[in-house]
Every structure is written in C-alpha cells, then in structure tokens.
GROMACS .gro file of C-alpha atoms in nm:
model
  374
    1MET     CA    1   4.612   0.056   0.694
    2THR     CA    2   4.277   0.017   0.515
    3SER     CA    3   3.927   0.053   0.657
    4GLU     CA    4   3.595  -0.116   0.580
    5ARG     CA    5   3.496   0.175   0.359
    6ASP     CA    6   3.784   0.088   0.126
    7ASN     CA    7   3.571  -0.211   0.015
    8TYR     CA    8   3.307   0.015  -0.142
    9GLY     CA    9   3.340   0.197  -0.472
   10ASP     CA   10   3.246   0.173  -0.837
   11PHE     CA   11   3.442  -0.124  -0.971
   12ILE     CA   12   3.155  -0.376  -0.966
   13PRO     CA   13   2.784  -0.343  -0.871
   14PHE     CA   14   2.684  -0.479  -0.531
   15VAL     CA   15   2.324  -0.601  -0.564
   16LYS     CA   16   2.067  -0.644  -0.287
   17PRO     CA   17   1.701  -0.764  -0.298
   18ALA     CA   18   1.580  -0.403  -0.309
   19ASP     CA   19   1.765  -0.361  -0.641
   20PHE     CA   20   1.539  -0.609  -0.826
   21ASN     CA   21   1.305  -0.434  -1.070
   22VAL     CA   22   0.954  -0.559  -1.145
   23ASP     CA   23   1.064  -0.692  -1.484
   24GLY     CA   24   1.355  -0.890  -1.333
   25SER     CA   25   1.626  -0.646  -1.440
   26LEU     CA   26   1.852  -0.493  -1.177
   27ASP     CA   27   1.944  -0.144  -1.060
   28TYR     CA   28   2.321  -0.158  -1.083
   29GLU     CA   29   2.395   0.196  -0.966
   30ASN     CA   30   2.277   0.186  -0.604
   31ASP     CA   31   2.594   0.041  -0.453
   32GLY     CA   32   2.928  -0.105  -0.559
   33LEU     CA   33   3.253  -0.264  -0.447
   34THR     CA   34   3.614  -0.178  -0.515
   35VAL     CA   35   3.867  -0.435  -0.637
   36LYS     CA   36   3.961  -0.488  -0.271
   37GLY     CA   37   3.594  -0.533  -0.174
   38LEU     CA   38   3.542  -0.785  -0.454
   39SER     CA   39   3.831  -0.996  -0.324
   40GLU     CA   40   3.629  -1.058  -0.009
   41ALA     CA   41   3.292  -1.105  -0.180
   42ARG     CA   42   3.116  -1.353  -0.406
   43LYS     CA   43   3.123  -1.267  -0.776
   44VAL     CA   44   2.829  -1.358  -0.997
   45ALA     CA   45   2.890  -1.389  -1.372
   46ALA     CA   46   2.685  -1.207  -1.633
   47ARG     CA   47   2.379  -1.390  -1.768
   48SER     CA   48   2.301  -1.545  -1.430
   49VAL     CA   49   1.962  -1.584  -1.263
   50LEU     CA   50   1.914  -1.455  -0.909
   51MET     CA   51   1.667  -1.544  -0.637
   52VAL     CA   52   1.614  -1.405  -0.288
   53CYS     CA   53   1.667  -1.698  -0.051
   54ILE     CA   54   1.574  -1.551   0.288
   55GLY     CA   55   1.319  -1.316   0.440
   56ALA     CA   56   0.982  -1.170   0.341
   57THR     CA   57   1.065  -1.149  -0.031
   58ILE     CA   58   1.192  -1.505  -0.059
   59GLY     CA   59   1.145  -1.637  -0.414
   60LYS     CA   60   1.179  -1.295  -0.576
   61CYS     CA   61   1.370  -1.343  -0.903
   62GLY     CA   62   1.592  -1.139  -1.129
   63TYR     CA   63   1.876  -1.171  -1.376
   64CYS     CA   64   2.202  -0.991  -1.442
   65GLU     CA   65   2.345  -0.901  -1.782
   66ARG     CA   66   2.683  -0.799  -1.643
   67ASP     CA   67   2.917  -0.925  -1.371
   68ILE     CA   68   2.796  -0.835  -1.023
   69THR     CA   69   2.835  -0.932  -0.660
   70THR     CA   70   2.549  -0.987  -0.415
   71ASN     CA   71   2.481  -0.999  -0.044
   72GLN     CA   72   2.398  -1.321   0.140
   73GLN     CA   73   2.022  -1.282   0.087
   74ILE     CA   74   2.060  -1.377  -0.279
   75ASN     CA   75   2.152  -1.704  -0.448
   76ALA     CA   76   2.268  -1.711  -0.809
   77PHE     CA   77   2.240  -1.968  -1.089
   78THR     CA   78   2.481  -1.947  -1.380
   79PRO     CA   79   2.350  -2.178  -1.656
   80PHE     CA   80   2.566  -2.371  -1.900
   81SER     CA   81   2.602  -2.241  -2.255
   82ASP     CA   82   2.319  -2.461  -2.384
   83VAL     CA   83   2.065  -2.313  -2.139
   84SER     CA   84   1.905  -1.968  -2.177
   85TYR     CA   85   1.927  -1.764  -1.857
   86LYS     CA   86   1.603  -1.586  -1.949
   87PHE     CA   87   1.432  -1.923  -1.991
   88LEU     CA   88   1.538  -2.016  -1.638
   89TYR     CA   89   1.428  -1.676  -1.507
   90TYR     CA   90   1.079  -1.709  -1.656
   91GLN     CA   91   1.040  -2.066  -1.529
   92MET     CA   92   1.133  -1.952  -1.179
   93LEU     CA   93   0.845  -1.703  -1.192
   94THR     CA   94   0.585  -1.977  -1.242
   95GLU     CA   95   0.345  -2.066  -0.962
   96THR     CA   96   0.476  -2.423  -0.971
   97PHE     CA   97   0.832  -2.316  -0.899
   98GLN     CA   98   0.729  -2.054  -0.642
   99ARG     CA   99   0.530  -2.320  -0.454
  100LYS     CA  100   0.844  -2.531  -0.437
  101VAL     CA  101   1.028  -2.236  -0.289
  102LEU     CA  102   0.766  -2.187  -0.017
  103LEU     CA  103   0.744  -2.558   0.061
  104ASN     CA  104   1.118  -2.579   0.110
  105SER     CA  105   1.157  -2.256   0.305
  106GLY     CA  106   1.012  -2.403   0.624
  107GLN     CA  107   0.760  -2.258   0.867
  108ALA     CA  108   1.006  -2.053   1.070
  109THR     CA  109   0.952  -1.686   1.150
  110LEU     CA  110   1.225  -1.607   0.898
  111PRO     CA  111   1.176  -1.827   0.587
  112ILE     CA  112   1.501  -1.946   0.432
  113ILE     CA  113   1.623  -2.179   0.157
  114ASN     CA  114   1.953  -2.328   0.267
  115LYS     CA  115   2.200  -2.517   0.050
  116SER     CA  116   2.065  -2.858   0.144
  117LYS     CA  117   1.724  -2.767   0.000
  118TRP     CA  118   1.835  -2.634  -0.338
  119SER     CA  119   1.819  -2.982  -0.496
  120ALA     CA  120   1.440  -2.980  -0.457
  121LEU     CA  121   1.411  -2.669  -0.675
  122THR     CA  122   1.422  -2.848  -1.009
  123VAL     CA  123   1.349  -2.701  -1.352
  124VAL     CA  124   1.267  -2.858  -1.689
  125VAL     CA  125   1.460  -2.733  -1.991
  126PRO     CA  126   1.409  -2.825  -2.360
  127SER     CA  127   1.719  -2.990  -2.501
  128LYS     CA  128   1.744  -2.745  -2.791
  129LEU     CA  129   1.856  -2.389  -2.716
  130GLU     CA  130   1.653  -2.266  -3.015
  131GLU     CA  131   1.331  -2.387  -2.852
  132GLN     CA  132   1.418  -2.212  -2.527
  133GLN     CA  133   1.490  -1.891  -2.718
  134ARG     CA  134   1.162  -1.921  -2.910
  135ILE     CA  135   0.965  -1.936  -2.585
  136VAL     CA  136   1.170  -1.652  -2.434
  137GLY     CA  137   1.104  -1.438  -2.742
  138ILE     CA  138   0.728  -1.486  -2.714
  139LEU     CA  139   0.729  -1.410  -2.341
  140ASP     CA  140   0.956  -1.105  -2.382
  141GLU     CA  141   0.727  -0.952  -2.643
  142THR     CA  142   0.404  -1.035  -2.460
  143PHE     CA  143   0.528  -0.922  -2.121
  144GLU     CA  144   0.649  -0.595  -2.269
  145GLY     CA  145   0.293  -0.534  -2.387
  146ILE     CA  146   0.154  -0.629  -2.047
  147ALA     CA  147   0.401  -0.396  -1.874
  148THR     CA  148   0.289  -0.108  -2.099
  149ALA     CA  149  -0.077  -0.183  -2.031
  150LYS     CA  150  -0.011  -0.197  -1.654
  151ALA     CA  151   0.180   0.132  -1.663
  152ASN     CA  152  -0.113   0.296  -1.844
  153ALA     CA  153  -0.367   0.151  -1.599
  154GLU     CA  154  -0.159   0.262  -1.298
  155LYS     CA  155  -0.125   0.611  -1.447
  156ASN     CA  156  -0.499   0.631  -1.507
  157LEU     CA  157  -0.555   0.511  -1.150
  158GLN     CA  158  -0.331   0.790  -1.018
  159ASN     CA  159  -0.502   1.045  -1.240
  160ALA     CA  160  -0.848   0.945  -1.117
  161ARG     CA  161  -0.742   0.990  -0.754
  162ALA     CA  162  -0.552   1.311  -0.830
  163LEU     CA  163  -0.858   1.464  -0.998
  164PHE     CA  164  -1.065   1.420  -0.684
  165LYS     CA  165  -0.788   1.555  -0.460
  166SER     CA  166  -0.746   1.856  -0.687
  167TYR     CA  167  -1.117   1.942  -0.677
  168LEU     CA  168  -1.129   1.889  -0.301
  169GLN     CA  169  -0.831   2.120  -0.253
  170SER     CA  170  -0.974   2.390  -0.479
  171THR     CA  171  -1.302   2.380  -0.285
  172PHE     CA  172  -1.139   2.457   0.049
  173THR     CA  173  -0.818   2.647  -0.034
  174GLN     CA  174  -0.972   2.993  -0.058
  175PRO     CA  175  -1.271   3.077   0.166
  176ARG     CA  176  -1.546   3.245  -0.035
  177PRO     CA  177  -1.783   3.533   0.047
  178GLY     CA  178  -2.049   3.418   0.287
  179TRP     CA  179  -1.826   3.164   0.458
  180THR     CA  180  -1.776   3.151   0.836
  181ASP     CA  181  -1.418   3.165   0.967
  182THR     CA  182  -1.397   2.978   1.295
  183THR     CA  183  -1.225   2.688   1.473
  184ILE     CA  184  -1.314   2.323   1.513
  185GLY     CA  185  -1.369   2.364   1.886
  186GLN     CA  186  -1.619   2.646   1.843
  187GLN     CA  187  -1.844   2.447   1.612
  188ILE     CA  188  -1.809   2.079   1.694
  189HIS     CA  189  -1.883   1.865   1.999
  190PHE     CA  190  -1.620   1.599   2.072
  191ILE     CA  191  -1.689   1.253   2.209
  192ASP     CA  192  -1.340   1.137   2.299
  193TYR     CA  193  -1.297   0.760   2.330
  194ARG     CA  194  -0.924   0.770   2.383
  195GLY     CA  195  -0.792   0.552   2.661
  196LYS     CA  196  -0.799   0.179   2.712
  197THR     CA  197  -0.954  -0.049   2.454
  198PRO     CA  198  -1.246  -0.261   2.587
  199VAL     CA  199  -1.208  -0.637   2.620
  200LYS     CA  200  -1.268  -0.803   2.283
  201THR     CA  201  -1.493  -1.103   2.223
  202GLU     CA  202  -1.556  -1.336   1.929
  203HIS     CA  203  -1.911  -1.204   1.879
  204GLY     CA  204  -2.121  -0.918   2.004
  205ILE     CA  205  -2.129  -0.545   1.933
  206ARG     CA  206  -1.895  -0.424   1.664
  207LEU     CA  207  -1.579  -0.251   1.785
  208ILE     CA  208  -1.442   0.029   1.564
  209THR     CA  209  -1.074   0.109   1.607
  210ALA     CA  210  -0.836   0.347   1.434
  211LYS     CA  211  -0.749   0.062   1.195
  212ASN     CA  212  -1.102   0.077   1.053
  213VAL     CA  213  -1.096   0.452   0.987
  214LYS     CA  214  -0.949   0.523   0.644
  215MET     CA  215  -0.932   0.843   0.441
  216GLY     CA  216  -1.297   0.904   0.363
  217TYR     CA  217  -1.451   0.569   0.452
  218LEU     CA  218  -1.488   0.301   0.720
  219GLN     CA  219  -1.316  -0.029   0.644
  220GLN     CA  220  -1.486  -0.348   0.760
  221THR     CA  221  -1.162  -0.523   0.853
  222PRO     CA  222  -1.043  -0.595   1.110
  223MET     CA  223  -1.388  -0.707   1.226
  224GLU     CA  224  -1.374  -0.707   1.607
  225PHE     CA  225  -1.639  -0.722   1.880
  226VAL     CA  226  -1.708  -0.655   2.247
  227ALA     CA  227  -1.963  -0.816   2.477
  228PRO     CA  228  -2.310  -0.651   2.457
  229GLY     CA  229  -2.313  -0.615   2.834
  230SER     CA  230  -2.020  -0.376   2.824
  231TYR     CA  231  -2.190  -0.123   2.594
  232GLU     CA  232  -2.359   0.094   2.855
  233SER     CA  233  -2.055   0.111   3.084
  234TRP     CA  234  -1.815   0.185   2.800
  235MET     CA  235  -2.013   0.445   2.604
  236THR     CA  236  -2.068   0.680   2.896
  237ARG     CA  237  -1.894   0.969   2.720
  238GLY     CA  238  -2.164   0.992   2.453
  239ILE     CA  239  -2.361   0.793   2.198
  240PRO     CA  240  -2.270   0.837   1.831
  241ARG     CA  241  -2.526   0.910   1.561
  242PHE     CA  242  -2.543   0.794   1.200
  243GLY     CA  243  -2.328   1.029   0.991
  244ASP     CA  244  -2.107   1.147   1.278
  245VAL     CA  245  -1.751   1.218   1.168
  246LEU     CA  246  -1.479   0.990   1.305
  247PHE     CA  247  -1.127   1.125   1.347
  248THR     CA  248  -0.811   0.932   1.437
  249THR     CA  249  -0.582   1.114   1.677
  250GLU     CA  250  -0.271   0.900   1.613
  251ALA     CA  251  -0.140   0.588   1.440
  252PRO     CA  252  -0.253   0.716   1.193
  253LEU     CA  253  -0.312   1.084   1.259
  254ALA     CA  254  -0.602   1.262   1.085
  255ASN     CA  255  -0.781   0.982   0.905
  256VAL     CA  256  -1.143   1.084   0.862
  257ALA     CA  257  -1.462   0.887   0.792
  258GLN     CA  258  -1.833   0.892   0.869
  259LEU     CA  259  -2.026   0.647   1.080
  260ASP     CA  260  -2.232   0.450   0.827
  261THR     CA  261  -2.466   0.253   1.052
  262ASP     CA  262  -2.750   0.308   1.299
  263GLU     CA  263  -2.657  -0.009   1.486
  264LYS     CA  264  -2.486   0.007   1.822
  265VAL     CA  265  -2.109   0.027   1.791
  266VAL     CA  266  -1.827   0.072   2.040
  267PHE     CA  267  -1.522   0.286   1.981
  268ALA     CA  268  -1.168   0.207   2.092
  269GLN     CA  269  -0.880   0.435   2.173
  270ARG     CA  270  -0.738   0.693   1.930
  271ILE     CA  271  -1.079   0.793   1.791
  272ILE     CA  272  -1.272   1.115   1.844
  273THR     CA  273  -1.632   1.135   1.727
  274MET     CA  274  -1.721   1.481   1.600
  275GLN     CA  275  -2.081   1.596   1.627
  276PRO     CA  276  -2.145   1.933   1.464
  277ASP     CA  277  -2.458   2.138   1.518
  278ARG     CA  278  -2.633   2.011   1.205
  279SER     CA  279  -2.840   2.327   1.176
  280ARG     CA  280  -2.514   2.511   1.105
  281LEU     CA  281  -2.269   2.252   0.969
  282ASP     CA  282  -2.354   1.948   0.759
  283SER     CA  283  -2.173   1.634   0.878
  284THR     CA  284  -2.074   1.517   0.530
  285PHE     CA  285  -1.946   1.865   0.448
  286LEU     CA  286  -1.738   1.844   0.767
  287LYS     CA  287  -1.593   1.512   0.649
  288TYR     CA  288  -1.479   1.664   0.320
  289LEU     CA  289  -1.353   1.975   0.500
  290LEU     CA  290  -1.133   1.764   0.731
  291LEU     CA  291  -1.009   1.558   0.434
  292SER     CA  292  -0.902   1.866   0.240
  293GLN     CA  293  -0.532   1.940   0.208
  294PRO     CA  294  -0.541   2.284   0.380
  295VAL     CA  295  -0.704   2.146   0.696
  296GLN     CA  296  -0.495   1.828   0.692
  297GLN     CA  297  -0.180   2.041   0.680
  298ARG     CA  298  -0.293   2.251   0.976
  299ILE     CA  299  -0.368   1.938   1.180
  300LEU     CA  300  -0.038   1.769   1.094
  301ALA     CA  301   0.152   2.090   1.177
  302LYS     CA  302   0.013   2.078   1.532
  303GLY     CA  303   0.088   1.708   1.572
  304THR     CA  304   0.342   1.605   1.832
  305GLY     CA  305   0.550   1.297   1.903
  306ALA     CA  306   0.887   1.174   1.784
  307THR     CA  307   0.803   0.815   1.685
  308VAL     CA  308   0.424   0.823   1.643
  309LYS     CA  309   0.270   1.158   1.560
  310GLY     CA  310  -0.055   1.246   1.736
  311ILE     CA  311  -0.263   1.546   1.835
  312LYS     CA  312  -0.420   1.644   2.166
  313ALA     CA  313  -0.791   1.723   2.169
  314SER     CA  314  -0.711   2.070   2.305
  315LEU     CA  315  -0.492   2.145   2.002
  316LEU     CA  316  -0.738   1.990   1.758
  317ARG     CA  317  -1.004   2.231   1.882
  318THR     CA  318  -0.787   2.528   1.779
  319ILE     CA  319  -0.761   2.426   1.413
  320GLU     CA  320  -0.904   2.699   1.189
  321ILE     CA  321  -1.181   2.604   0.947
  322SER     CA  322  -1.414   2.786   0.708
  323PHE     CA  323  -1.753   2.683   0.577
  324PRO     CA  324  -2.056   2.841   0.405
  325LYS     CA  325  -2.306   2.998   0.641
  326SER     CA  326  -2.582   2.852   0.427
  327ILE     CA  327  -2.662   2.483   0.481
  328ALA     CA  328  -2.807   2.483   0.129
  329GLU     CA  329  -2.469   2.588  -0.014
  330GLN     CA  330  -2.293   2.322   0.194
  331GLU     CA  331  -2.532   2.056   0.063
  332LEU     CA  332  -2.475   2.173  -0.295
  333LEU     CA  333  -2.100   2.130  -0.254
  334VAL     CA  334  -2.154   1.792  -0.086
  335ASP     CA  335  -2.363   1.677  -0.384
  336LYS     CA  336  -2.079   1.770  -0.622
  337LEU     CA  337  -1.814   1.603  -0.403
  338ASP     CA  338  -2.030   1.292  -0.356
  339ALA     CA  339  -2.078   1.264  -0.733
  340LEU     CA  340  -1.706   1.305  -0.796
  341THR     CA  341  -1.629   1.052  -0.521
  342GLU     CA  342  -1.864   0.801  -0.682
  343GLU     CA  343  -1.710   0.855  -1.026
  344THR     CA  344  -1.358   0.830  -0.884
  345GLN     CA  345  -1.444   0.504  -0.708
  346ARG     CA  346  -1.595   0.369  -1.031
  347LEU     CA  347  -1.279   0.451  -1.227
  348VAL     CA  348  -1.052   0.318  -0.952
  349SER     CA  349  -1.249  -0.008  -0.952
  350ILE     CA  350  -1.214  -0.039  -1.332
  351TYR     CA  351  -0.839   0.020  -1.329
  352GLN     CA  352  -0.782  -0.207  -1.029
  353ARG     CA  353  -0.973  -0.488  -1.201
  354LYS     CA  354  -0.763  -0.431  -1.512
  355LEU     CA  355  -0.442  -0.460  -1.311
  356VAL     CA  356  -0.565  -0.785  -1.154
  357ALA     CA  357  -0.657  -0.919  -1.499
  358LEU     CA  358  -0.313  -0.832  -1.638
  359ASP     CA  359  -0.142  -1.013  -1.350
  360ALA     CA  360  -0.365  -1.314  -1.412
  361LEU     CA  361  -0.279  -1.304  -1.783
  362LYS     CA  362   0.092  -1.306  -1.700
  363LYS     CA  363   0.051  -1.611  -1.473
  364SER     CA  364  -0.154  -1.788  -1.739
  365LEU     CA  365   0.109  -1.727  -2.008
  366LEU     CA  366   0.383  -1.858  -1.781
  367HIS     CA  367   0.177  -2.168  -1.709
  368HIS     CA  368   0.119  -2.230  -2.081
  369ALA     CA  369   0.486  -2.167  -2.161
  370PHE     CA  370   0.613  -2.430  -1.917
  371THR     CA  371   0.349  -2.695  -1.975
  372GLY     CA  372   0.419  -2.726  -2.346
  373GLN     CA  373   0.124  -2.512  -2.463
  374LEU     CA  374   0.307  -2.214  -2.611
   0.00000   0.00000   0.00000
C-alpha cells in the first residue's frame, strides 16, 4: 500500500509560482515528484514558457530548460520548433501582453485566467526563427547588463542603510564615562493613547495611527482625519508637543518617530507619546536611542503575545537606557546622527531612482523589441 508521500521525490522538479526567479529562470531544487507522482501530474516539456494563471502574482512569467511538472496555478506553452521559447517569454513580459492578462482575469477577488480566455492572449511572432533569435540575443545581453546594474544599485542601497545602522549601534552599545544609567520610566513622561480609535471623518484634524509611525520618521499615508469637535474630548490624557517621540506598542512593536508639526493632531490606539524632561534628555537623542539595536532588543525581549507581539506600558517603563548627562554632548551626537541620516537618505534616494530608471529601461527595450524598433 502506498501513501501520498510516495508521490514526492527527486525524479522530476515540481515547480510552483514561488520558484520563478526574477530573470524568468526557475529554482528546480525546491520540490520534486517520483515516477509514481509524475503519473498523476501534468508534465511540461523543456523549452516551454510558463505563466501564473491565478492569484496575486497572475501574469508572472518564466521558462523551463528541462522537463518539469507544475501545480495548477501555472499554465505552460510549448512552442513549435520554428518558434523561440525565449522570444515568447520576452513578449509575455511586455506591458501590452500583461494588460491582456489583467483584462481577461476578471474583477473577482481571486483573479484567474481560465481555459476559455486563453485565446485572447495572442502573440506576434516573426516568420523566420533567425529573426526571433536575433531579438532574443539583443535582449539577453542587454538584460544581463541591467541585472548587473540593479544588483550593484541594490547592494549600494543596502550598504548605505547598513552604514547608518552600524554607527547608530556603535553609539549606544557601550555606555561611556559621564553617561546616566537609568530606565525609560524614570526619565520620560508617557501620554498613552491606547484604546479605541476615534470616529474618522473625510476632513478635519489629522489622525496619526501606528501605520504612520515608521522607523525614524512619520509617514503621511494613510492620511486620516477626525472631526475638530472631538479634539478636546479625545486628547484629555495630554497634549503632544513638536518633537515629542512617538512609540508604537504593537502591530508593529517599537517603531519610533518624532512629531514633526505644531498643528493639532489626534492619536489613535497603539501609540505612546514620550515626553522627556528636555533639560535632561534631548527628544531627538531619545529618538535615536530608542532606534538603536541594544534598546530595540531589550524592548522586543519584553514583548508578549503569540500572534501579534506587543508591550505593556508598565514593562516599557522598566527598559534600561543610558545617555550623556550633558545636554551639550547629546546635541553633539544628534548633530552627527542627523548628518549621517541626511547623507543616508540622499544615497538611498539616488539608488532608488536608479532602480526605477533601470526598470523603465527594461520596459522600453521590450516595447521597442515587439513593435519592430529593435
């Protein structure tokens, strides 16, 4: 007697949407079927083109250079001998073809291309195989260069962010002479807005939720509001000041930013506003302190919850922190961290723009290739 596990082994790769690489190639080693498993599955011949036909990644394309089998989320095209499979693959990446996919997938919650809709997904192929191969050769070479440039830009992007994190960690890992060892609760006043979220309106006073608080900055979106008349009744626990530090208590836990406006704002659940005694602890220094890896690790270690990790205000107050007794020394460190933050953001912006430009270049080349301009 055989079991379901007898279907799985290493005779032939079993490919799923997650096995598609960015360049269209496949990871063949993640899963496989035995001879018995293949007898109950759909075999796809080498040199076929694949496309995800259901779900969030519908339209995602790849190609196989060996025999495989796939799950039901993938449809396969095996071209005749006078059609290049790579030519088909590249054409299926074009915006024109991808629009056809979306138009034929319907407006359902789960987009799907069923068999009756495949006829609408037409392609145009030059009659001569040599012409197809010429275009494929140009695209292969150019896209290889683009892939290398993207890899370098992504590496530089990671390095820029890592440099800031490294300096931030080194600043707060080892307390220095003249630093105060204390706890958050001994130095910082909490205004705790946790509880129910106020009723939202289309216009009015800006509502800041945990979704707006990122690591080091406030994000504008989602832009939500509450009625001006609800401000006084809602903000009874305390009024925030410009520069106060905002801390998310869960979903996500321990995101930190500073309030960057003097205008009236309302806070929703899962946010604590931290107000230090500014004669002893600079607010921006506190932001960087809470962002540092040592303090983040202490906070996360005290977090509770199986599904969504959070921290109680009482536990947050016990977190150990260290800071210079001198405000002047704190401000000096803040100046250095601000300068490094600005430089990091400048570099990140450069590399992100480069990545966008490389993606645009790839789309442009595909458009030229399949409109007779290559």
